[in-house]
Amino acid sequence: MKLSDKTKEVLLGPLSANNPVIVQILGICSALAVTVQLKPALVMGIAVTIIVAMSNVVIAAMRNTIPMRIRIIVQLVVVAALVTLVSEFLKAFAYDVAMQLSVYIGLIITNCILMGRLEAFAMSNNVWDSLLDGLGNGLGYAIILVIVAFFRELLGSGTLFGVQVIPDWCYNHGYVNNGMMMMPAMALILVGCIIWVHRSINKEEKK
């Protein structure tokens, strides 16, 4: 099925040009908290993508029947229900990751990306466009988490997905893991570097 230019913008825009983390500066807290290792960062990204997409669909389908004065409450109830389902699924099938993510899965309810998309997009668009918007914003968020986690785990632990990738001979010749990468402040610095690179590239493209 061929997508229109508008539909492509809704789906692909959040991946780069309108990324929720590095352009809209949303969801930064979880980028600091769950990116020490790739595995929890990837799971968190997938979880947020599913929840944003599905909550967008539900709210878009109900938008004409939701009283405006209680719309925020309805949105929160929908998000909370989806977060609970995802949390229970992780506990059942990926318990170790669920324990690593700890309270941060529950805190998806307060993620600014979720409420922002529900209020700004799903409440005024159809189900299909809202689904694409949710997928785009969720994947845009997940991409940044994965990039940050990649560098933090690689440089901080010498591993990726828990598997050692920096060979022993590097350590034998004096290489030392950068312990600062394990600190939340380094996640913020890495996000800042990504924002700088992204804006530099976009600036060059505009010229």
JSON list of C-alpha atoms in Angstrom, two decimals:
[
{"chain": "A", "resi": 1, "resn": "MET", "atom": "CA", "xyz": [0.00, 0.00, 0.00]},
{"chain": "A", "resi": 2, "resn": "LYS", "atom": "CA", "xyz": [1.40, 3.37, -1.07]},
{"chain": "A", "resi": 3, "resn": "LEU", "atom": "CA", "xyz": [1.61, 5.97, 1.67]},
{"chain": "A", "resi": 4, "resn": "SER", "atom": "CA", "xyz": [0.77, 9.61, 1.05]},
{"chain": "A", "resi": 5, "resn": "ASP", "atom": "CA", "xyz": [3.30, 12.36, 1.79]},
{"chain": "A", "resi": 6, "resn": "LYS", "atom": "CA", "xyz": [1.32, 13.32, 4.90]},
{"chain": "A", "resi": 7, "resn": "THR", "atom": "CA", "xyz": [1.26, 9.72, 6.12]},
{"chain": "A", "resi": 8, "resn": "LYS", "atom": "CA", "xyz": [4.99, 9.34, 5.51]},
{"chain": "A", "resi": 9, "resn": "GLU", "atom": "CA", "xyz": [5.63, 12.49, 7.51]},
{"chain": "A", "resi": 10, "resn": "VAL", "atom": "CA", "xyz": [3.52, 11.19, 10.39]},
{"chain": "A", "resi": 11, "resn": "LEU", "atom": "CA", "xyz": [5.38, 7.86, 10.46]},
{"chain": "A", "resi": 12, "resn": "LEU", "atom": "CA", "xyz": [8.93, 8.87, 9.50]},
{"chain": "A", "resi": 13, "resn": "GLY", "atom": "CA", "xyz": [9.13, 12.43, 10.85]},
{"chain": "A", "resi": 14, "resn": "PRO", "atom": "CA", "xyz": [9.63, 11.36, 14.50]},
{"chain": "A", "resi": 15, "resn": "LEU", "atom": "CA", "xyz": [12.54, 9.10, 13.52]},
{"chain": "A", "resi": 16, "resn": "SER", "atom": "CA", "xyz": [14.75, 12.11, 12.82]},
{"chain": "A", "resi": 17, "resn": "ALA", "atom": "CA", "xyz": [13.40, 15.53, 11.84]},
{"chain": "A", "resi": 18, "resn": "ASN", "atom": "CA", "xyz": [10.84, 15.65, 14.67]},
{"chain": "A", "resi": 19, "resn": "ASN", "atom": "CA", "xyz": [12.35, 13.09, 17.05]},
{"chain": "A", "resi": 20, "resn": "PRO", "atom": "CA", "xyz": [10.63, 13.27, 20.46]},
{"chain": "A", "resi": 21, "resn": "VAL", "atom": "CA", "xyz": [13.89, 13.00, 22.44]},
{"chain": "A", "resi": 22, "resn": "ILE", "atom": "CA", "xyz": [16.46, 15.06, 20.53]},
{"chain": "A", "resi": 23, "resn": "VAL", "atom": "CA", "xyz": [14.13, 17.60, 18.90]},
{"chain": "A", "resi": 24, "resn": "GLN", "atom": "CA", "xyz": [11.15, 17.89, 21.25]},
{"chain": "A", "resi": 25, "resn": "ILE", "atom": "CA", "xyz": [13.36, 17.07, 24.30]},
{"chain": "A", "resi": 26, "resn": "LEU", "atom": "CA", "xyz": [10.85, 14.64, 25.81]},
{"chain": "A", "resi": 27, "resn": "GLY", "atom": "CA", "xyz": [11.44, 11.36, 27.63]},
{"chain": "A", "resi": 28, "resn": "ILE", "atom": "CA", "xyz": [14.94, 12.37, 28.76]},
{"chain": "A", "resi": 29, "resn": "CYS", "atom": "CA", "xyz": [14.56, 10.87, 32.27]},
{"chain": "A", "resi": 30, "resn": "SER", "atom": "CA", "xyz": [14.26, 7.29, 31.05]},
{"chain": "A", "resi": 31, "resn": "ALA", "atom": "CA", "xyz": [17.21, 7.86, 28.71]},
{"chain": "A", "resi": 32, "resn": "LEU", "atom": "CA", "xyz": [19.30, 8.47, 31.83]},
{"chain": "A", "resi": 33, "resn": "ALA", "atom": "CA", "xyz": [17.88, 5.58, 33.83]},
{"chain": "A", "resi": 34, "resn": "VAL", "atom": "CA", "xyz": [17.66, 2.53, 31.55]},
{"chain": "A", "resi": 35, "resn": "THR", "atom": "CA", "xyz": [20.58, 2.90, 29.14]},
{"chain": "A", "resi": 36, "resn": "VAL", "atom": "CA", "xyz": [23.41, 1.35, 31.14]},
{"chain": "A", "resi": 37, "resn": "GLN", "atom": "CA", "xyz": [22.91, -1.82, 29.09]},
{"chain": "A", "resi": 38, "resn": "LEU", "atom": "CA", "xyz": [21.48, -2.43, 25.62]},
{"chain": "A", "resi": 39, "resn": "LYS", "atom": "CA", "xyz": [18.99, -5.13, 26.56]},
{"chain": "A", "resi": 40, "resn": "PRO", "atom": "CA", "xyz": [16.84, -3.13, 29.01]},
{"chain": "A", "resi": 41, "resn": "ALA", "atom": "CA", "xyz": [17.10, -0.06, 26.76]},
{"chain": "A", "resi": 42, "resn": "LEU", "atom": "CA", "xyz": [15.82, -2.05, 23.77]},
{"chain": "A", "resi": 43, "resn": "VAL", "atom": "CA", "xyz": [13.00, -3.61, 25.79]},
{"chain": "A", "resi": 44, "resn": "MET", "atom": "CA", "xyz": [12.04, -0.19, 27.15]},
{"chain": "A", "resi": 45, "resn": "GLY", "atom": "CA", "xyz": [12.00, 1.24, 23.63]},
{"chain": "A", "resi": 46, "resn": "ILE", "atom": "CA", "xyz": [9.78, -1.59, 22.35]},
{"chain": "A", "resi": 47, "resn": "ALA", "atom": "CA", "xyz": [7.46, -1.26, 25.35]},
{"chain": "A", "resi": 48, "resn": "VAL", "atom": "CA", "xyz": [7.02, 2.49, 24.86]},
{"chain": "A", "resi": 49, "resn": "THR", "atom": "CA", "xyz": [6.46, 2.01, 21.12]},
{"chain": "A", "resi": 50, "resn": "ILE", "atom": "CA", "xyz": [3.70, -0.55, 21.73]},
{"chain": "A", "resi": 51, "resn": "ILE", "atom": "CA", "xyz": [2.05, 1.56, 24.43]},
{"chain": "A", "resi": 52, "resn": "VAL", "atom": "CA", "xyz": [2.16, 4.83, 22.45]},
{"chain": "A", "resi": 53, "resn": "ALA", "atom": "CA", "xyz": [0.79, 3.14, 19.33]},
{"chain": "A", "resi": 54, "resn": "MET", "atom": "CA", "xyz": [-2.00, 1.26, 21.09]},
{"chain": "A", "resi": 55, "resn": "SER", "atom": "CA", "xyz": [-3.04, 4.16, 23.32]},
{"chain": "A", "resi": 56, "resn": "ASN", "atom": "CA", "xyz": [-3.16, 6.42, 20.25]},
{"chain": "A", "resi": 57, "resn": "VAL", "atom": "CA", "xyz": [-5.42, 3.91, 18.52]},
{"chain": "A", "resi": 58, "resn": "VAL", "atom": "CA", "xyz": [-7.78, 3.59, 21.49]},
{"chain": "A", "resi": 59, "resn": "ILE", "atom": "CA", "xyz": [-8.07, 7.34, 22.07]},
{"chain": "A", "resi": 60, "resn": "ALA", "atom": "CA", "xyz": [-8.48, 8.07, 18.34]},
{"chain": "A", "resi": 61, "resn": "ALA", "atom": "CA", "xyz": [-11.28, 5.50, 18.16]},
{"chain": "A", "resi": 62, "resn": "MET", "atom": "CA", "xyz": [-13.01, 7.07, 21.19]},
{"chain": "A", "resi": 63, "resn": "ARG", "atom": "CA", "xyz": [-12.22, 10.73, 20.53]},
{"chain": "A", "resi": 64, "resn": "ASN", "atom": "CA", "xyz": [-15.74, 11.72, 19.48]},
{"chain": "A", "resi": 65, "resn": "THR", "atom": "CA", "xyz": [-17.30, 10.20, 22.60]},
{"chain": "A", "resi": 66, "resn": "ILE", "atom": "CA", "xyz": [-14.83, 11.47, 25.25]},
{"chain": "A", "resi": 67, "resn": "PRO", "atom": "CA", "xyz": [-16.12, 14.54, 27.14]},
{"chain": "A", "resi": 68, "resn": "MET", "atom": "CA", "xyz": [-13.47, 17.24, 26.88]},
{"chain": "A", "resi": 69, "resn": "ARG", "atom": "CA", "xyz": [-13.56, 18.01, 30.60]},
{"chain": "A", "resi": 70, "resn": "ILE", "atom": "CA", "xyz": [-12.40, 14.47, 31.51]},
{"chain": "A", "resi": 71, "resn": "ARG", "atom": "CA", "xyz": [-10.24, 13.69, 28.48]},
{"chain": "A", "resi": 72, "resn": "ILE", "atom": "CA", "xyz": [-6.97, 13.70, 30.47]},
{"chain": "A", "resi": 73, "resn": "ILE", "atom": "CA", "xyz": [-8.41, 11.24, 32.99]},
{"chain": "A", "resi": 74, "resn": "VAL", "atom": "CA", "xyz": [-9.56, 8.93, 30.19]},
{"chain": "A", "resi": 75, "resn": "GLN", "atom": "CA", "xyz": [-6.14, 9.13, 28.53]},
{"chain": "A", "resi": 76, "resn": "LEU", "atom": "CA", "xyz": [-4.41, 8.26, 31.80]},
{"chain": "A", "resi": 77, "resn": "VAL", "atom": "CA", "xyz": [-6.71, 5.29, 32.38]},
{"chain": "A", "resi": 78, "resn": "VAL", "atom": "CA", "xyz": [-6.01, 3.93, 28.88]},
{"chain": "A", "resi": 79, "resn": "VAL", "atom": "CA", "xyz": [-2.25, 4.38, 29.28]},
{"chain": "A", "resi": 80, "resn": "ALA", "atom": "CA", "xyz": [-2.24, 2.88, 32.79]},
{"chain": "A", "resi": 81, "resn": "ALA", "atom": "CA", "xyz": [-4.12, -0.20, 31.56]},
{"chain": "A", "resi": 82, "resn": "LEU", "atom": "CA", "xyz": [-1.66, -0.75, 28.70]},
{"chain": "A", "resi": 83, "resn": "VAL", "atom": "CA", "xyz": [1.35, -0.18, 30.94]},
{"chain": "A", "resi": 84, "resn": "THR", "atom": "CA", "xyz": [0.00, -2.76, 33.40]},
{"chain": "A", "resi": 85, "resn": "LEU", "atom": "CA", "xyz": [-0.45, -5.31, 30.62]},
{"chain": "A", "resi": 86, "resn": "VAL", "atom": "CA", "xyz": [3.09, -4.75, 29.32]},
{"chain": "A", "resi": 87, "resn": "SER", "atom": "CA", "xyz": [4.52, -4.89, 32.84]},
{"chain": "A", "resi": 88, "resn": "GLU", "atom": "CA", "xyz": [2.79, -8.20, 33.60]},
{"chain": "A", "resi": 89, "resn": "PHE", "atom": "CA", "xyz": [3.88, -9.62, 30.23]},
{"chain": "A", "resi": 90, "resn": "LEU", "atom": "CA", "xyz": [7.52, -8.77, 30.97]},
{"chain": "A", "resi": 91, "resn": "LYS", "atom": "CA", "xyz": [7.30, -10.31, 34.43]},
{"chain": "A", "resi": 92, "resn": "ALA", "atom": "CA", "xyz": [5.90, -13.48, 32.91]},
{"chain": "A", "resi": 93, "resn": "PHE", "atom": "CA", "xyz": [8.24, -13.87, 29.92]},
{"chain": "A", "resi": 94, "resn": "ALA", "atom": "CA", "xyz": [11.29, -11.66, 30.61]},
{"chain": "A", "resi": 95, "resn": "TYR", "atom": "CA", "xyz": [11.55, -11.52, 34.37]},
{"chain": "A", "resi": 96, "resn": "ASP", "atom": "CA", "xyz": [15.24, -10.55, 34.52]},
{"chain": "A", "resi": 97, "resn": "VAL", "atom": "CA", "xyz": [14.67, -7.55, 32.23]},
{"chain": "A", "resi": 98, "resn": "ALA", "atom": "CA", "xyz": [11.56, -6.58, 34.18]},
{"chain": "A", "resi": 99, "resn": "MET", "atom": "CA", "xyz": [13.64, -6.50, 37.36]},
{"chain": "A", "resi": 100, "resn": "GLN", "atom": "CA", "xyz": [16.34, -4.41, 35.62]},
{"chain": "A", "resi": 101, "resn": "LEU", "atom": "CA", "xyz": [13.78, -1.89, 34.46]},
{"chain": "A", "resi": 102, "resn": "SER", "atom": "CA", "xyz": [12.14, -1.97, 37.90]},
{"chain": "A", "resi": 103, "resn": "VAL", "atom": "CA", "xyz": [9.85, 1.01, 38.49]},
{"chain": "A", "resi": 104, "resn": "TYR", "atom": "CA", "xyz": [10.66, 2.60, 35.13]},
{"chain": "A", "resi": 105, "resn": "ILE", "atom": "CA", "xyz": [8.11, 0.44, 33.31]},
{"chain": "A", "resi": 106, "resn": "GLY", "atom": "CA", "xyz": [5.40, 1.80, 35.60]},
{"chain": "A", "resi": 107, "resn": "LEU", "atom": "CA", "xyz": [6.68, 5.33, 35.08]},
{"chain": "A", "resi": 108, "resn": "ILE", "atom": "CA", "xyz": [5.89, 5.05, 31.36]},
{"chain": "A", "resi": 109, "resn": "ILE", "atom": "CA", "xyz": [2.48, 6.33, 32.48]},
{"chain": "A", "resi": 110, "resn": "THR", "atom": "CA", "xyz": [4.08, 9.72, 33.15]},
{"chain": "A", "resi": 111, "resn": "ASN", "atom": "CA", "xyz": [6.17, 9.79, 29.98]},
{"chain": "A", "resi": 112, "resn": "CYS", "atom": "CA", "xyz": [5.61, 13.16, 28.29]},
{"chain": "A", "resi": 113, "resn": "ILE", "atom": "CA", "xyz": [5.74, 11.56, 24.83]},
{"chain": "A", "resi": 114, "resn": "LEU", "atom": "CA", "xyz": [2.63, 9.48, 25.57]},
{"chain": "A", "resi": 115, "resn": "MET", "atom": "CA", "xyz": [0.42, 12.26, 26.88]},
{"chain": "A", "resi": 116, "resn": "GLY", "atom": "CA", "xyz": [1.75, 14.66, 24.27]},
{"chain": "A", "resi": 117, "resn": "ARG", "atom": "CA", "xyz": [0.78, 12.40, 21.36]},
{"chain": "A", "resi": 118, "resn": "LEU", "atom": "CA", "xyz": [-2.62, 11.59, 22.82]},
{"chain": "A", "resi": 119, "resn": "GLU", "atom": "CA", "xyz": [-3.47, 15.23, 23.42]},
{"chain": "A", "resi": 120, "resn": "ALA", "atom": "CA", "xyz": [-1.85, 16.73, 20.32]},
{"chain": "A", "resi": 121, "resn": "PHE", "atom": "CA", "xyz": [-2.57, 14.03, 17.74]},
{"chain": "A", "resi": 122, "resn": "ALA", "atom": "CA", "xyz": [-4.88, 11.16, 18.68]},
{"chain": "A", "resi": 123, "resn": "MET", "atom": "CA", "xyz": [-7.64, 13.46, 19.95]},
{"chain": "A", "resi": 124, "resn": "SER", "atom": "CA", "xyz": [-7.97, 15.07, 16.52]},
{"chain": "A", "resi": 125, "resn": "ASN", "atom": "CA", "xyz": [-6.98, 12.38, 13.99]},
{"chain": "A", "resi": 126, "resn": "ASN", "atom": "CA", "xyz": [-8.26, 9.06, 12.71]},
{"chain": "A", "resi": 127, "resn": "VAL", "atom": "CA", "xyz": [-7.20, 5.63, 13.96]},
{"chain": "A", "resi": 128, "resn": "TRP", "atom": "CA", "xyz": [-4.81, 4.81, 11.10]},
{"chain": "A", "resi": 129, "resn": "ASP", "atom": "CA", "xyz": [-2.88, 8.08, 11.28]},
{"chain": "A", "resi": 130, "resn": "SER", "atom": "CA", "xyz": [-2.79, 7.83, 15.08]},
{"chain": "A", "resi": 131, "resn": "LEU", "atom": "CA", "xyz": [-1.34, 4.33, 14.87]},
{"chain": "A", "resi": 132, "resn": "LEU", "atom": "CA", "xyz": [1.41, 5.52, 12.52]},
{"chain": "A", "resi": 133, "resn": "ASP", "atom": "CA", "xyz": [2.08, 8.54, 14.73]},
{"chain": "A", "resi": 134, "resn": "GLY", "atom": "CA", "xyz": [2.43, 6.29, 17.78]},
{"chain": "A", "resi": 135, "resn": "LEU", "atom": "CA", "xyz": [4.75, 3.90, 15.98]},
{"chain": "A", "resi": 136, "resn": "GLY", "atom": "CA", "xyz": [6.89, 6.73, 14.62]},
{"chain": "A", "resi": 137, "resn": "ASN", "atom": "CA", "xyz": [7.28, 8.48, 17.97]},
{"chain": "A", "resi": 138, "resn": "GLY", "atom": "CA", "xyz": [7.86, 5.22, 19.84]},
{"chain": "A", "resi": 139, "resn": "LEU", "atom": "CA", "xyz": [10.54, 4.11, 17.39]},
{"chain": "A", "resi": 140, "resn": "GLY", "atom": "CA", "xyz": [12.13, 7.56, 17.42]},
{"chain": "A", "resi": 141, "resn": "TYR", "atom": "CA", "xyz": [12.38, 7.30, 21.21]},
{"chain": "A", "resi": 142, "resn": "ALA", "atom": "CA", "xyz": [13.70, 3.73, 21.01]},
{"chain": "A", "resi": 143, "resn": "ILE", "atom": "CA", "xyz": [16.42, 4.64, 18.50]},
{"chain": "A", "resi": 144, "resn": "ILE", "atom": "CA", "xyz": [17.92, 7.24, 20.83]},
{"chain": "A", "resi": 145, "resn": "LEU", "atom": "CA", "xyz": [17.80, 4.86, 23.81]},
{"chain": "A", "resi": 146, "resn": "VAL", "atom": "CA", "xyz": [19.58, 2.16, 21.81]},
{"chain": "A", "resi": 147, "resn": "ILE", "atom": "CA", "xyz": [22.29, 4.55, 20.58]},
{"chain": "A", "resi": 148, "resn": "VAL", "atom": "CA", "xyz": [22.98, 5.84, 24.09]},
{"chain": "A", "resi": 149, "resn": "ALA", "atom": "CA", "xyz": [22.94, 2.33, 25.59]},
{"chain": "A", "resi": 150, "resn": "PHE", "atom": "CA", "xyz": [25.28, 1.05, 22.86]},
{"chain": "A", "resi": 151, "resn": "PHE", "atom": "CA", "xyz": [28.03, 3.49, 23.79]},
{"chain": "A", "resi": 152, "resn": "ARG", "atom": "CA", "xyz": [27.45, 3.28, 27.53]},
{"chain": "A", "resi": 153, "resn": "GLU", "atom": "CA", "xyz": [27.62, -0.52, 27.66]},
{"chain": "A", "resi": 154, "resn": "LEU", "atom": "CA", "xyz": [30.45, -0.82, 25.14]},
{"chain": "A", "resi": 155, "resn": "LEU", "atom": "CA", "xyz": [32.70, 1.79, 26.70]},
{"chain": "A", "resi": 156, "resn": "GLY", "atom": "CA", "xyz": [31.57, 1.25, 30.28]},
{"chain": "A", "resi": 157, "resn": "SER", "atom": "CA", "xyz": [31.59, -2.55, 30.44]},
{"chain": "A", "resi": 158, "resn": "GLY", "atom": "CA", "xyz": [33.23, -3.73, 27.22]},
{"chain": "A", "resi": 159, "resn": "THR", "atom": "CA", "xyz": [30.11, -5.75, 26.40]},
{"chain": "A", "resi": 160, "resn": "LEU", "atom": "CA", "xyz": [27.02, -5.60, 24.17]},
{"chain": "A", "resi": 161, "resn": "PHE", "atom": "CA", "xyz": [23.88, -7.41, 25.31]},
{"chain": "A", "resi": 162, "resn": "GLY", "atom": "CA", "xyz": [26.02, -8.77, 28.13]},
{"chain": "A", "resi": 163, "resn": "VAL", "atom": "CA", "xyz": [28.52, -10.44, 25.77]},
{"chain": "A", "resi": 164, "resn": "GLN", "atom": "CA", "xyz": [32.14, -9.30, 25.91]},
{"chain": "A", "resi": 165, "resn": "VAL", "atom": "CA", "xyz": [33.14, -7.66, 22.63]},
{"chain": "A", "resi": 166, "resn": "ILE", "atom": "CA", "xyz": [36.35, -5.91, 23.61]},
{"chain": "A", "resi": 167, "resn": "PRO", "atom": "CA", "xyz": [38.99, -8.68, 23.43]},
{"chain": "A", "resi": 168, "resn": "ASP", "atom": "CA", "xyz": [41.14, -9.67, 26.39]},
{"chain": "A", "resi": 169, "resn": "TRP", "atom": "CA", "xyz": [44.33, -8.54, 24.65]},
{"chain": "A", "resi": 170, "resn": "CYS", "atom": "CA", "xyz": [43.08, -4.94, 24.84]},
{"chain": "A", "resi": 171, "resn": "TYR", "atom": "CA", "xyz": [42.82, -5.23, 28.62]},
{"chain": "A", "resi": 172, "resn": "ASN", "atom": "CA", "xyz": [46.21, -6.99, 28.75]},
{"chain": "A", "resi": 173, "resn": "HIS", "atom": "CA", "xyz": [47.73, -3.99, 26.98]},
{"chain": "A", "resi": 174, "resn": "GLY", "atom": "CA", "xyz": [46.29, -1.48, 29.41]},
{"chain": "A", "resi": 175, "resn": "TYR", "atom": "CA", "xyz": [42.77, -0.78, 28.19]},
{"chain": "A", "resi": 176, "resn": "VAL", "atom": "CA", "xyz": [40.41, 0.07, 31.06]},
{"chain": "A", "resi": 177, "resn": "ASN", "atom": "CA", "xyz": [36.62, 0.32, 30.94]},
{"chain": "A", "resi": 178, "resn": "ASN", "atom": "CA", "xyz": [35.34, 3.85, 31.44]},
{"chain": "A", "resi": 179, "resn": "GLY", "atom": "CA", "xyz": [33.47, 3.72, 34.72]},
{"chain": "A", "resi": 180, "resn": "MET", "atom": "CA", "xyz": [32.00, 7.18, 34.10]},
{"chain": "A", "resi": 181, "resn": "MET", "atom": "CA", "xyz": [29.81, 5.66, 31.41]},
{"chain": "A", "resi": 182, "resn": "MET", "atom": "CA", "xyz": [27.88, 3.91, 34.17]},
{"chain": "A", "resi": 183, "resn": "MET", "atom": "CA", "xyz": [26.88, 7.25, 35.68]},
{"chain": "A", "resi": 184, "resn": "PRO", "atom": "CA", "xyz": [23.54, 8.88, 34.70]},
{"chain": "A", "resi": 185, "resn": "ALA", "atom": "CA", "xyz": [25.36, 12.12, 33.87]},
{"chain": "A", "resi": 186, "resn": "MET", "atom": "CA", "xyz": [27.10, 10.41, 30.94]},
{"chain": "A", "resi": 187, "resn": "ALA", "atom": "CA", "xyz": [23.73, 9.50, 29.43]},
{"chain": "A", "resi": 188, "resn": "LEU", "atom": "CA", "xyz": [22.82, 13.18, 29.49]},
{"chain": "A", "resi": 189, "resn": "ILE", "atom": "CA", "xyz": [26.15, 14.09, 27.88]},
{"chain": "A", "resi": 190, "resn": "LEU", "atom": "CA", "xyz": [25.64, 11.46, 25.16]},
{"chain": "A", "resi": 191, "resn": "VAL", "atom": "CA", "xyz": [22.12, 12.73, 24.45]},
{"chain": "A", "resi": 192, "resn": "GLY", "atom": "CA", "xyz": [23.59, 16.22, 24.20]},
{"chain": "A", "resi": 193, "resn": "CYS", "atom": "CA", "xyz": [26.19, 14.98, 21.70]},
{"chain": "A", "resi": 194, "resn": "ILE", "atom": "CA", "xyz": [23.47, 13.30, 19.62]},
{"chain": "A", "resi": 195, "resn": "ILE", "atom": "CA", "xyz": [21.46, 16.52, 19.61]},
{"chain": "A", "resi": 196, "resn": "TRP", "atom": "CA", "xyz": [24.54, 18.46, 18.48]},
{"chain": "A", "resi": 197, "resn": "VAL", "atom": "CA", "xyz": [25.30, 16.02, 15.65]},
{"chain": "A", "resi": 198, "resn": "HIS", "atom": "CA", "xyz": [21.65, 15.88, 14.58]},
{"chain": "A", "resi": 199, "resn": "ARG", "atom": "CA", "xyz": [21.29, 19.66, 14.43]},
{"chain": "A", "resi": 200, "resn": "SER", "atom": "CA", "xyz": [24.62, 20.04, 12.63]},
{"chain": "A", "resi": 201, "resn": "ILE", "atom": "CA", "xyz": [23.56, 17.56, 9.93]},
{"chain": "A", "resi": 202, "resn": "ASN", "atom": "CA", "xyz": [20.13, 19.15, 9.55]},
{"chain": "A", "resi": 203, "resn": "LYS", "atom": "CA", "xyz": [21.73, 22.58, 9.34]},
{"chain": "A", "resi": 204, "resn": "GLU", "atom": "CA", "xyz": [23.96, 21.41, 6.52]},
{"chain": "A", "resi": 205, "resn": "GLU", "atom": "CA", "xyz": [21.02, 19.78, 4.70]},
{"chain": "A", "resi": 206, "resn": "LYS", "atom": "CA", "xyz": [18.97, 23.00, 4.91]},
{"chain": "A", "resi": 207, "resn": "LYS", "atom": "CA", "xyz": [21.83, 24.93, 3.33]}
]
